[in-house]
PDB file of C-alpha atoms and ligand atoms in Angstrom:
ATOM      1  CA  MET C   1     -23.277  43.669 -12.944  1.00  0.00           C
ATOM      2  CA  LYS C   2     -24.649  40.105 -11.850  1.00  0.00           C
ATOM      3  CA  LYS C   3     -21.750  38.814 -14.201  1.00  0.00           C
ATOM      4  CA  THR C   4     -19.456  40.496 -11.489  1.00  0.00           C
ATOM      5  CA  ILE C   5     -21.272  38.903  -8.389  1.00  0.00           C
ATOM      6  CA  VAL C   6     -21.006  35.503 -10.045  1.00  0.00           C
ATOM      7  CA  LEU C   7     -17.286  36.175 -10.646  1.00  0.00           C
ATOM      8  CA  ALA C   8     -16.734  37.310  -6.920  1.00  0.00           C
ATOM      9  CA  VAL C   9     -18.370  34.225  -5.746  1.00  0.00           C
ATOM     10  CA  ALA C  10     -16.200  31.983  -7.731  1.00  0.00           C
ATOM     11  CA  ILE C  11     -13.027  33.728  -6.616  1.00  0.00           C
ATOM     12  CA  ALA C  12     -14.143  33.530  -3.350  1.00  0.00           C
ATOM     13  CA  LEU C  13     -15.130  29.635  -3.463  1.00  0.00           C
ATOM     14  CA  VAL C  14     -11.463  29.188  -5.013  1.00  0.00           C
ATOM     15  CA  PHE C  15      -9.871  30.740  -2.120  1.00  0.00           C
ATOM     16  CA  ALA C  16     -11.863  28.876   0.422  1.00  0.00           C
ATOM     17  CA  LEU C  17     -11.037  25.789  -1.329  1.00  0.00           C
ATOM     18  CA  SER C  18      -7.522  26.397  -1.391  1.00  0.00           C
ATOM     19  CA  ALA C  19      -7.513  27.465   2.310  1.00  0.00           C
ATOM     20  CA  CYS C  20      -8.904  24.020   3.241  1.00  0.00           C
ATOM     21  CA  GLY C  21      -6.348  22.498   1.369  1.00  0.00           C
ATOM     22  CA  THR C  22      -3.296  23.893   2.898  1.00  0.00           C
ATOM     23  CA  LYS C  23      -4.480  22.415   6.350  1.00  0.00           C
ATOM     24  CA  GLU C  24      -3.217  18.983   5.510  1.00  0.00           C
ATOM     25  CA  GLN C  25       0.356  19.978   4.930  1.00  0.00           C
ATOM     26  CA  ALA C  26       1.653  16.629   5.878  1.00  0.00           C
ATOM     27  CA  ALA C  27      -0.005  14.822   2.731  1.00  0.00           C
ATOM     28  CA  PRO C  28       1.747  16.444  -0.223  1.00  0.00           C
ATOM     29  CA  ALA C  29      -0.046  13.955  -2.780  1.00  0.00           C
ATOM     30  CA  SER C  30      -3.907  14.001  -2.429  1.00  0.00           C
ATOM     31  CA  THR C  31      -3.942  10.553  -3.628  1.00  0.00           C
ATOM     32  CA  PRO C  32      -5.727   8.761  -0.829  1.00  0.00           C
ATOM     33  CA  PRO C  33      -4.284   5.270   0.037  1.00  0.00           C
ATOM     34  CA  ALA C  34      -6.618   3.305  -2.106  1.00  0.00           C
ATOM     35  CA  GLY C  35      -5.677  -0.313  -2.668  1.00  0.00           C
ATOM     36  CA  ASP C  36      -5.738  -0.072  -6.517  1.00  0.00           C
ATOM     37  CA  SER C  37      -3.572   3.144  -6.512  1.00  0.00           C
ATOM     38  CA  THR C  38      -0.265   2.065  -8.206  1.00  0.00           C
ATOM     39  CA  ALA C  39       0.742   5.243  -9.230  1.00  0.00           C
ATOM     40  CA  ALA C  40       3.916   6.530  -7.760  1.00  0.00           C
ATOM     41  CA  ALA C  41       2.854   9.681  -5.551  1.00  0.00           C
ATOM     42  CA  GLY C  42       5.399  12.218  -6.095  1.00  0.00           C
ATOM     43  CA  GLY C  43       7.084  13.408  -2.931  1.00  0.00           C
ATOM     44  CA  GLY C  44       6.025  12.309   0.644  1.00  0.00           C
ATOM     45  CA  ALA C  45       7.046   8.967   2.275  1.00  0.00           C
ATOM     46  CA  ALA C  46       6.759   6.409  -0.005  1.00  0.00           C
ATOM     47  CA  THR C  47       8.457   3.048  -0.276  1.00  0.00           C
ATOM     48  CA  ASP C  48       8.671  -0.096  -2.508  1.00  0.00           C
ATOM     49  CA  LEU C  49       8.192  -3.475  -1.012  1.00  0.00           C
ATOM     50  CA  LYS C  50       9.116  -6.147  -2.885  1.00  0.00           C
ATOM     51  CA  LEU C  51       7.958  -9.812  -2.079  1.00  0.00           C
ATOM     52  CA  VAL C  52       9.707 -12.547  -3.530  1.00  0.00           C
ATOM     53  CA  ALA C  53       8.086 -16.004  -3.448  1.00  0.00           C
ATOM     54  CA  LYS C  54       9.334 -19.501  -4.354  1.00  0.00           C
ATOM     55  CA  ASN C  55       8.420 -22.818  -3.439  1.00  0.00           C
ATOM     56  CA  PHE C  56       7.770 -22.605  -0.444  1.00  0.00           C
ATOM     57  CA  GLU C  57       8.803 -19.388   1.247  1.00  0.00           C
ATOM     58  CA  PHE C  58       9.130 -15.695   0.678  1.00  0.00           C
ATOM     59  CA  ASP C  59      12.415 -13.918   0.366  1.00  0.00           C
ATOM     60  CA  GLN C  60      12.188 -12.687   3.621  1.00  0.00           C
ATOM     61  CA  LYS C  61      10.914 -14.040   6.878  1.00  0.00           C
ATOM     62  CA  GLU C  62       9.942 -10.276   8.043  1.00  0.00           C
ATOM     63  CA  TYR C  63       9.549  -7.158   6.162  1.00  0.00           C
ATOM     64  CA  LYS C  64       9.743  -3.827   7.891  1.00  0.00           C
ATOM     65  CA  VAL C  65       8.338  -0.553   6.870  1.00  0.00           C
ATOM     66  CA  LYS C  66       7.889   2.634   8.691  1.00  0.00           C
ATOM     67  CA  LYS C  67       4.797   3.896  10.000  1.00  0.00           C
ATOM     68  CA  GLY C  68       3.153   6.660   7.854  1.00  0.00           C
ATOM     69  CA  GLN C  69       4.917   5.485   4.744  1.00  0.00           C
ATOM     70  CA  THR C  70       2.667   4.692   1.648  1.00  0.00           C
ATOM     71  CA  VAL C  71       3.784   1.409   0.761  1.00  0.00           C
ATOM     72  CA  ASN C  72       4.003   0.205  -2.947  1.00  0.00           C
ATOM     73  CA  VAL C  73       3.731  -3.744  -2.501  1.00  0.00           C
ATOM     74  CA  SER C  74       4.779  -5.901  -5.229  1.00  0.00           C
ATOM     75  CA  LEU C  75       4.795  -9.553  -5.968  1.00  0.00           C
ATOM     76  CA  GLU C  76       7.385 -11.615  -7.663  1.00  0.00           C
ATOM     77  CA  ASN C  77       6.903 -15.118  -8.127  1.00  0.00           C
ATOM     78  CA  LYS C  78      10.216 -16.591  -8.873  1.00  0.00           C
ATOM     79  CA  GLU C  79       9.378 -20.044  -8.709  1.00  0.00           C
ATOM     80  CA  GLY C  80       5.735 -21.548  -8.449  1.00  0.00           C
ATOM     81  CA  ILE C  81       2.842 -19.600  -8.596  1.00  0.00           C
ATOM     82  CA  HIS C  82       1.836 -17.868  -5.280  1.00  0.00           C
ATOM     83  CA  GLY C  83      -0.355 -15.154  -4.064  1.00  0.00           C
ATOM     84  CA  VAL C  84      -0.070 -12.948  -1.083  1.00  0.00           C
ATOM     85  CA  GLU C  85      -2.222 -11.530   1.369  1.00  0.00           C
ATOM     86  CA  ILE C  86      -1.099  -9.263   4.196  1.00  0.00           C
ATOM     87  CA  LYS C  87      -3.569  -9.899   6.960  1.00  0.00           C
ATOM     88  CA  GLY C  88      -5.411  -6.703   8.585  1.00  0.00           C
ATOM     89  CA  LEU C  89      -4.216  -4.416   5.839  1.00  0.00           C
ATOM     90  CA  LYS C  90      -6.491  -5.535   2.936  1.00  0.00           C
ATOM     91  CA  VAL C  91      -3.571  -6.255   0.739  1.00  0.00           C
ATOM     92  CA  LYS C  92      -4.084  -9.031  -1.700  1.00  0.00           C
ATOM     93  CA  LEU C  93      -1.740 -10.082  -4.629  1.00  0.00           C
ATOM     94  CA  ASP C  94      -1.427 -12.695  -7.268  1.00  0.00           C
ATOM     95  CA  ASN C  95      -0.467 -12.998 -10.770  1.00  0.00           C
ATOM     96  CA  ASN C  96      -3.204 -10.969 -11.830  1.00  0.00           C
ATOM     97  CA  ALA C  97      -2.632  -8.192  -9.699  1.00  0.00           C
ATOM     98  CA  LYS C  98       0.728  -8.031  -8.703  1.00  0.00           C
ATOM     99  CA  THR C  99       0.940  -4.402  -7.254  1.00  0.00           C
ATOM    100  CA  ALA C 100      -1.062  -2.596  -4.757  1.00  0.00           C
ATOM    101  CA  SER C 101      -0.364   0.330  -2.368  1.00  0.00           C
ATOM    102  CA  PHE C 102      -1.389   1.027   1.284  1.00  0.00           C
ATOM    103  CA  LYS C 103      -0.654   3.395   4.176  1.00  0.00           C
ATOM    104  CA  ALA C 104       1.325   1.780   6.800  1.00  0.00           C
ATOM    105  CA  ASP C 105      -0.593   4.168   9.465  1.00  0.00           C
ATOM    106  CA  LYS C 106      -0.800   1.842  12.460  1.00  0.00           C
ATOM    107  CA  GLU C 107       2.302   0.040  13.859  1.00  0.00           C
ATOM    108  CA  GLY C 108       2.094  -3.597  14.505  1.00  0.00           C
ATOM    109  CA  SER C 109       3.010  -6.924  12.949  1.00  0.00           C
ATOM    110  CA  TYR C 110       0.661  -8.280  10.280  1.00  0.00           C
ATOM    111  CA  ASP C 111       0.631 -12.040   8.898  1.00  0.00           C
ATOM    112  CA  ILE C 112       1.663 -12.335   5.227  1.00  0.00           C
ATOM    113  CA  ILE C 113       0.601 -15.318   4.015  1.00  0.00           C
ATOM    114  CA  CYS C 114       0.235 -17.361   0.554  1.00  0.00           C
ATOM    115  CA  THR C 115      -3.250 -17.339  -0.967  1.00  0.00           C
ATOM    116  CA  VAL C 116      -2.726 -19.904  -3.704  1.00  0.00           C
ATOM    117  CA  PRO C 117      -2.477 -23.491  -3.002  1.00  0.00           C
ATOM    118  CA  CYS C 118       0.680 -23.980  -4.262  1.00  0.00           C
ATOM    119  CA  GLY C 119       1.914 -27.418  -3.021  1.00  0.00           C
ATOM    120  CA  ALA C 120       3.287 -29.297  -0.056  1.00  0.00           C
ATOM    121  CA  GLY C 121       4.784 -26.521   1.701  1.00  0.00           C
ATOM    122  CA  HIS C 122       1.734 -24.033   1.178  1.00  0.00           C
ATOM    123  CA  VAL C 123       0.592 -24.144   4.874  1.00  0.00           C
ATOM    124  CA  ASN C 124       4.034 -22.940   5.864  1.00  0.00           C
ATOM    125  CA  MET C 125       4.376 -20.065   3.510  1.00  0.00           C
ATOM    126  CA  LYS C 126       4.201 -17.283   5.992  1.00  0.00           C
ATOM    127  CA  ALA C 127       6.025 -14.129   6.696  1.00  0.00           C
ATOM    128  CA  LYS C 128       5.463 -11.090   8.831  1.00  0.00           C
ATOM    129  CA  LEU C 129       5.317  -7.158   7.851  1.00  0.00           C
ATOM    130  CA  VAL C 130       6.302  -5.091  10.963  1.00  0.00           C
ATOM    131  CA  VAL C 131       5.040  -1.631  10.880  1.00  0.00           C
ATOM    132  CA  GLU C 132       7.858   0.497  12.974  1.00  0.00           C
ATOM    133  CA  ALA C 133       7.272   3.513  14.625  1.00  0.00           C
TER     134      ALA C 133
HETATM  135 CU1  LIG S 201       0.718 -21.376  -1.388  1.00  0.00          CU
END
């Protein structure tokens, strides 16, 4: 008899948990936008953002992503050794950590800077990330 009760409670728990899960329909992937999550989340709004660095500039002055997207950032050092920090988004990349993911959940313009003292043009190695509505 006791076993039946335990089983019933277990089933009720499972239902309660799955009911909770359906509340968040907007998030098909339950992966939080942690900085170290590089796995491609199946479905959902995800986008790849590649930053190509050389002496002493990035391949674009301005990168754009849509608000709400999970952005998988990667860094390619085409010439020289550079690092990247996206200010305000806790994203840092270099040759040891070339990829990162973050959720673009706030509109705005974020500064992208080089984090490696790479040479004469280092201080001017800047770009922008724009999160659009
Ligand atoms: Cu630099």
